[in-house]
PDB file of C-alpha atoms in Angstrom:
ATOM      1  CA  UNK A 845      -6.207  -8.883   9.490  1.00 97.00           C
ATOM      2  CA  UNK A 846      -8.247  -9.854   6.451  1.00 98.00           C
ATOM      3  CA  UNK A 847      -7.663  -9.435   2.742  1.00 97.00           C
ATOM      4  CA  UNK A 848      -9.761  -9.409  -0.437  1.00 96.00           C
ATOM      5  CA  UNK A 849      -7.321 -10.266  -3.008  1.00 96.00           C
ATOM      6  CA  UNK A 850      -3.839 -11.080  -3.980  1.00 98.00           C
ATOM      7  CA  UNK A 851      -2.825 -10.471  -7.422  1.00 97.00           C
ATOM      8  CA  UNK A 852       0.263 -12.146  -8.801  1.00 95.00           C
ATOM      9  CA  UNK A 853       1.810 -10.578 -12.206  1.00 93.00           C
ATOM     10  CA  UNK A 854       0.052  -7.160 -11.484  1.00 95.00           C
ATOM     11  CA  UNK A 855       1.028  -4.369 -14.068  1.00 94.00           C
ATOM     12  CA  UNK A 856      -1.469  -1.613 -12.665  1.00 93.00           C
ATOM     13  CA  UNK A 857      -0.646  -0.925  -9.355  1.00 95.00           C
ATOM     14  CA  UNK A 858       3.128   0.229  -9.600  1.00 96.00           C
ATOM     15  CA  UNK A 859       5.894   0.199 -11.966  1.00 96.00           C
ATOM     16  CA  UNK A 860       6.866  -3.316 -13.240  1.00 97.00           C
ATOM     17  CA  UNK A 861       5.375  -6.733 -12.738  1.00 98.00           C
ATOM     18  CA  UNK A 862       4.135  -6.908  -9.036  1.00 98.00           C
ATOM     19  CA  UNK A 863       2.501  -8.940  -6.359  1.00 98.00           C
ATOM     20  CA  UNK A 864      -0.609  -6.867  -5.220  1.00 98.00           C
ATOM     21  CA  UNK A 865      -2.190  -7.386  -1.846  1.00 98.00           C
ATOM     22  CA  UNK A 866      -5.583  -5.856  -1.110  1.00 96.00           C
ATOM     23  CA  UNK A 867      -6.121  -5.654   2.519  1.00 97.00           C
ATOM     24  CA  UNK A 868      -9.651  -5.335   4.099  1.00 97.00           C
ATOM     25  CA  UNK A 869     -10.786  -2.600   6.262  1.00 95.00           C
ATOM     26  CA  UNK A 870     -11.256   1.182   5.234  1.00 92.00           C
ATOM     27  CA  UNK A 871     -12.809   4.091   7.136  1.00 89.00           C
ATOM     28  CA  UNK A 872     -12.389   6.611   4.201  1.00 85.00           C
ATOM     29  CA  UNK A 873     -15.399   5.183   2.204  1.00 84.00           C
ATOM     30  CA  UNK A 874     -14.510   7.419  -0.937  1.00 73.00           C
ATOM     31  CA  UNK A 875     -17.402   8.079  -3.286  1.00 77.00           C
ATOM     32  CA  UNK A 876     -16.772   6.187  -6.435  1.00 76.00           C
ATOM     33  CA  UNK A 877     -13.954   3.794  -4.770  1.00 75.00           C
ATOM     34  CA  UNK A 878     -13.166   1.042  -7.053  1.00 74.00           C
ATOM     35  CA  UNK A 879     -13.055  -1.620  -4.390  1.00 81.00           C
ATOM     36  CA  UNK A 880     -15.973  -0.756  -1.926  1.00 85.00           C
ATOM     37  CA  UNK A 881     -16.296  -4.301  -0.761  1.00 88.00           C
ATOM     38  CA  UNK A 882     -12.953  -4.083   0.896  1.00 87.00           C
ATOM     39  CA  UNK A 883     -14.361  -1.176   3.363  1.00 87.00           C
ATOM     40  CA  UNK A 884     -15.525  -4.123   5.844  1.00 90.00           C
ATOM     41  CA  UNK A 885     -12.674  -5.112   7.969  1.00 92.00           C
ATOM     42  CA  UNK A 886     -13.759  -8.703   7.837  1.00 95.00           C
ATOM     43  CA  UNK A 887     -14.061  -9.238   3.962  1.00 96.00           C
ATOM     44  CA  UNK A 888     -12.481 -11.992   2.205  1.00 97.00           C
ATOM     45  CA  UNK A 889      -9.934 -14.327   3.907  1.00 98.00           C
ATOM     46  CA  UNK A 890      -8.058 -14.080   7.075  1.00 98.00           C
ATOM     47  CA  UNK A 891      -4.191 -13.433   6.491  1.00 98.00           C
ATOM     48  CA  UNK A 892      -2.583 -16.218   7.765  1.00 98.00           C
ATOM     49  CA  UNK A 893       1.252 -17.372   7.908  1.00 97.00           C
ATOM     50  CA  UNK A 894       0.546 -19.255   4.810  1.00 98.00           C
ATOM     51  CA  UNK A 895      -0.852 -16.215   3.055  1.00 98.00           C
ATOM     52  CA  UNK A 896       2.522 -14.514   4.052  1.00 98.00           C
ATOM     53  CA  UNK A 897       4.658 -17.338   2.629  1.00 98.00           C
ATOM     54  CA  UNK A 898       2.627 -17.579  -0.618  1.00 98.00           C
ATOM     55  CA  UNK A 899       3.210 -13.897  -0.853  1.00 98.00           C
ATOM     56  CA  UNK A 900       7.062 -14.326  -0.485  1.00 98.00           C
ATOM     57  CA  UNK A 901       6.982 -17.217  -2.962  1.00 98.00           C
ATOM     58  CA  UNK A 902       5.198 -15.039  -5.597  1.00 98.00           C
ATOM     59  CA  UNK A 903       7.832 -12.395  -5.118  1.00 98.00           C
ATOM     60  CA  UNK A 904      10.631 -14.729  -5.077  1.00 98.00           C
ATOM     61  CA  UNK A 905      10.804 -14.795  -8.825  1.00 97.00           C
ATOM     62  CA  UNK A 906      13.441 -12.777 -10.508  1.00 96.00           C
ATOM     63  CA  UNK A 907      11.252 -10.987 -13.224  1.00 97.00           C
ATOM     64  CA  UNK A 908       8.905  -9.549 -10.389  1.00 98.00           C
ATOM     65  CA  UNK A 909       9.796  -6.007  -9.380  1.00 98.00           C
ATOM     66  CA  UNK A 910       8.048  -5.728  -5.980  1.00 98.00           C
ATOM     67  CA  UNK A 911       5.175  -5.699  -3.743  1.00 98.00           C
ATOM     68  CA  UNK A 912       2.101  -3.345  -3.831  1.00 98.00           C
ATOM     69  CA  UNK A 913      -0.104  -2.826  -0.764  1.00 98.00           C
ATOM     70  CA  UNK A 914      -3.617  -1.434  -1.465  1.00 96.00           C
ATOM     71  CA  UNK A 915      -7.131  -1.916   0.032  1.00 89.00           C
ATOM     72  CA  UNK A 916      -9.084  -1.237   1.642  1.00 92.00           C
ATOM     73  CA  UNK A 917      -6.584   0.763   3.590  1.00 96.00           C
ATOM     74  CA  UNK A 918      -3.205  -0.528   4.587  1.00 98.00           C
ATOM     75  CA  UNK A 919      -2.502   2.403   6.867  1.00 98.00           C
ATOM     76  CA  UNK A 920      -5.634   1.550   9.290  1.00 97.00           C
ATOM     77  CA  UNK A 921      -3.680   0.721  12.416  1.00 97.00           C
ATOM     78  CA  UNK A 922      -4.849  -2.949  12.751  1.00 95.00           C
ATOM     79  CA  UNK A 923      -3.517  -3.478   9.167  1.00 97.00           C
ATOM     80  CA  UNK A 924      -0.297  -1.639   9.869  1.00 98.00           C
ATOM     81  CA  UNK A 925       0.501  -4.011  12.852  1.00 97.00           C
ATOM     82  CA  UNK A 926       0.253  -7.011  10.482  1.00 97.00           C
ATOM     83  CA  UNK A 927       1.996  -5.482   7.313  1.00 98.00           C
ATOM     84  CA  UNK A 928       4.938  -4.281   9.008  1.00 98.00           C
ATOM     85  CA  UNK A 929       5.896  -7.788   9.792  1.00 98.00           C
ATOM     86  CA  UNK A 930       5.404  -8.742   5.999  1.00 98.00           C
ATOM     87  CA  UNK A 931       7.666  -5.762   5.084  1.00 98.00           C
ATOM     88  CA  UNK A 932      10.317  -6.662   7.534  1.00 98.00           C
ATOM     89  CA  UNK A 933      10.460 -10.008   5.947  1.00 98.00           C
ATOM     90  CA  UNK A 934      10.766  -8.814   2.448  1.00 98.00           C
ATOM     91  CA  UNK A 935      13.300  -6.253   3.239  1.00 98.00           C
ATOM     92  CA  UNK A 936      15.365  -9.238   5.214  1.00 98.00           C
ATOM     93  CA  UNK A 937      14.851 -11.942   2.465  1.00 98.00           C
ATOM     94  CA  UNK A 938      14.020 -10.022  -0.702  1.00 98.00           C
ATOM     95  CA  UNK A 939      15.888  -6.535  -0.472  1.00 98.00           C
ATOM     96  CA  UNK A 940      16.160  -5.972  -4.233  1.00 98.00           C
ATOM     97  CA  UNK A 941      12.252  -5.763  -4.324  1.00 98.00           C
ATOM     98  CA  UNK A 942      10.697  -2.478  -4.045  1.00 98.00           C
ATOM     99  CA  UNK A 943       7.387  -1.708  -2.259  1.00 98.00           C
ATOM    100  CA  UNK A 944       4.504   0.594  -3.212  1.00 98.00           C
ATOM    101  CA  UNK A 945       1.677   1.596  -0.668  1.00 98.00           C
ATOM    102  CA  UNK A 946      -1.565   3.360  -1.624  1.00 97.00           C
ATOM    103  CA  UNK A 947      -3.213   4.971   1.077  1.00 97.00           C
ATOM    104  CA  UNK A 948      -6.126   7.579   1.240  1.00 95.00           C
ATOM    105  CA  UNK A 949      -4.147   9.261   4.173  1.00 96.00           C
ATOM    106  CA  UNK A 950      -2.050  12.099   3.353  1.00 96.00           C
ATOM    107  CA  UNK A 951       1.587  11.837   4.408  1.00 97.00           C
ATOM    108  CA  UNK A 952       2.114  15.139   6.050  1.00 96.00           C
ATOM    109  CA  UNK A 953      -1.088  15.395   7.887  1.00 95.00           C
ATOM    110  CA  UNK A 954      -2.096  11.919   8.712  1.00 96.00           C
ATOM    111  CA  UNK A 955       1.073   9.605   8.673  1.00 97.00           C
ATOM    112  CA  UNK A 956       3.771  11.892  10.151  1.00 96.00           C
ATOM    113  CA  UNK A 957       1.720  13.615  12.675  1.00 94.00           C
ATOM    114  CA  UNK A 958      -0.770  12.468  15.496  1.00 94.00           C
ATOM    115  CA  UNK A 959      -3.856  11.069  13.567  1.00 94.00           C
ATOM    116  CA  UNK A 960      -6.058   8.323  13.694  1.00 93.00           C
ATOM    117  CA  UNK A 961      -3.870   6.519  11.194  1.00 95.00           C
ATOM    118  CA  UNK A 962      -0.607   6.691  13.390  1.00 97.00           C
ATOM    119  CA  UNK A 963       0.262   3.762  15.804  1.00 97.00           C
ATOM    120  CA  UNK A 964       3.230   2.255  17.146  1.00 98.00           C
ATOM    121  CA  UNK A 965       4.550   0.773  13.812  1.00 98.00           C
ATOM    122  CA  UNK A 966       3.739   3.609  11.555  1.00 98.00           C
ATOM    123  CA  UNK A 967       7.271   5.108  11.200  1.00 97.00           C
ATOM    124  CA  UNK A 968       8.844   1.547  10.801  1.00 98.00           C
ATOM    125  CA  UNK A 969       6.283   0.973   8.179  1.00 98.00           C
ATOM    126  CA  UNK A 970       7.025   4.091   6.216  1.00 98.00           C
ATOM    127  CA  UNK A 971      10.596   3.295   6.331  1.00 98.00           C
ATOM    128  CA  UNK A 972      10.254   0.324   4.299  1.00 98.00           C
ATOM    129  CA  UNK A 973       8.073   1.806   1.691  1.00 98.00           C
ATOM    130  CA  UNK A 974       9.838   3.020  -1.696  1.00 98.00           C
ATOM    131  CA  UNK A 975       6.612   4.786  -3.290  1.00 98.00           C
ATOM    132  CA  UNK A 976       3.706   6.065  -1.419  1.00 98.00           C
ATOM    133  CA  UNK A 977       0.489   6.894  -3.528  1.00 97.00           C
ATOM    134  CA  UNK A 978      -1.239   9.417  -1.030  1.00 97.00           C
ATOM    135  CA  UNK A 979      -4.684  11.032  -0.844  1.00 94.00           C
ATOM    136  CA  UNK A 980      -8.317   9.891  -0.936  1.00 90.00           C
ATOM    137  CA  UNK A 981      -9.868   9.107  -4.102  1.00 88.00           C
ATOM    138  CA  UNK A 982     -12.070  12.059  -5.450  1.00 88.00           C
ATOM    139  CA  UNK A 983     -14.498  11.275  -7.824  1.00 88.00           C
ATOM    140  CA  UNK A 984     -14.742  14.837  -8.957  1.00 92.00           C
ATOM    141  CA  UNK A 985     -10.981  14.719  -9.559  1.00 92.00           C
ATOM    142  CA  UNK A 986     -10.998  11.372 -11.593  1.00 90.00           C
ATOM    143  CA  UNK A 987      -8.535  11.192 -14.356  1.00 91.00           C
ATOM    144  CA  UNK A 988      -7.884   7.826 -16.212  1.00 89.00           C
ATOM    145  CA  UNK A 989      -5.046   9.262 -17.872  1.00 90.00           C
ATOM    146  CA  UNK A 990      -2.907   9.543 -14.750  1.00 91.00           C
ATOM    147  CA  UNK A 991      -0.424   6.855 -14.030  1.00 90.00           C
ATOM    148  CA  UNK A 992      -0.944   4.760 -10.940  1.00 93.00           C
ATOM    149  CA  UNK A 993      -3.640   6.691  -9.466  1.00 91.00           C
ATOM    150  CA  UNK A 994      -7.445   7.424  -9.974  1.00 87.00           C
ATOM    151  CA  UNK A 995      -7.673  11.198  -9.140  1.00 89.00           C
ATOM    152  CA  UNK A 996      -5.552  14.315  -9.675  1.00 91.00           C
ATOM    153  CA  UNK A 997      -5.193  15.131  -5.988  1.00 92.00           C
ATOM    154  CA  UNK A 998      -3.362  11.908  -5.333  1.00 94.00           C
ATOM    155  CA  UNK A 999       0.561  11.842  -5.375  1.00 96.00           C
ATOM    156  CA  UNK A1000       3.363   9.477  -6.018  1.00 97.00           C
ATOM    157  CA  UNK A1001       5.885  10.267  -3.355  1.00 98.00           C
ATOM    158  CA  UNK A1002       9.425   8.806  -3.240  1.00 98.00           C
ATOM    159  CA  UNK A1003       9.227   8.079   0.179  1.00 97.00           C
ATOM    160  CA  UNK A1004      13.064   7.231   0.646  1.00 96.00           C
ATOM    161  CA  UNK A1005      14.102  10.525  -0.634  1.00 97.00           C
ATOM    162  CA  UNK A1006      11.202  12.416   1.385  1.00 97.00           C
ATOM    163  CA  UNK A1007      11.901  10.912   4.726  1.00 96.00           C
ATOM    164  CA  UNK A1008      15.794  11.447   4.077  1.00 95.00           C
ATOM    165  CA  UNK A1009      15.280  15.028   3.016  1.00 96.00           C
ATOM    166  CA  UNK A1010      12.292  15.902   5.398  1.00 93.00           C
ATOM    167  CA  UNK A1011      10.621  17.548   2.294  1.00 95.00           C
ATOM    168  CA  UNK A1012       8.073  15.540   0.196  1.00 96.00           C
ATOM    169  CA  UNK A1013       9.402  14.494  -3.134  1.00 96.00           C
ATOM    170  CA  UNK A1014       6.966  13.633  -5.726  1.00 95.00           C
ATOM    171  CA  UNK A1015       7.478  11.311  -8.891  1.00 94.00           C
ATOM    172  CA  UNK A1016       6.044  12.585 -11.904  1.00 84.00           C
ATOM    173  CA  UNK A1017       4.304  10.284 -14.267  1.00 72.00           C
TER     174      UNK A1017
END
C-alpha cells in the first residue's frame, strides 16, 4: 500500500483533533475529486512499519481524538488488507481513540454485500470503525456548508450502532 499524506492535528476530517491518513489508490475517480493524484495506487510513499509507528506515535497524545482514513479509497481491497492491521493495533493500544473512515462505496450495497470492494477483511475493518462517511463525491451535489463531507448524497454513519441494530443509523451534522 502507498499513501499520499499523513496529517497531524487535522480538524477537517472528523470531530476533534485527528491524525488523518490519505491512502493511495481509487477506482471511483469522482468528477471534482479534491485529491485526484491519489487515484494512482503507487502515488506517494510506501506504507511501512515505520509509517505505522509514526501514526501510532502521533495518536498517542491525549489531546488527539482519533484517526481518520481517507484517500484515495481505504476500502479498495489491497488497502483494506493493510489498514486492518493498523486498526487492530489502534484498538489494542489506544482503545479510547475513535476511528473515522471516508469511502466512495455505499455501506449497504458495496460493503455489506458481495461487491468488488469486499474481501476477507472487510467485516473486521467495518467492526473497528466508529464513523463511516460513505458515498461517492457528486460534484452536482457539492455543498460546502455540510460538516465532514463534500456532497449531499454522502452520509455520516454511526457504524457501531448500525452494525448492532442491523439498520443504518446516520449522524446529523
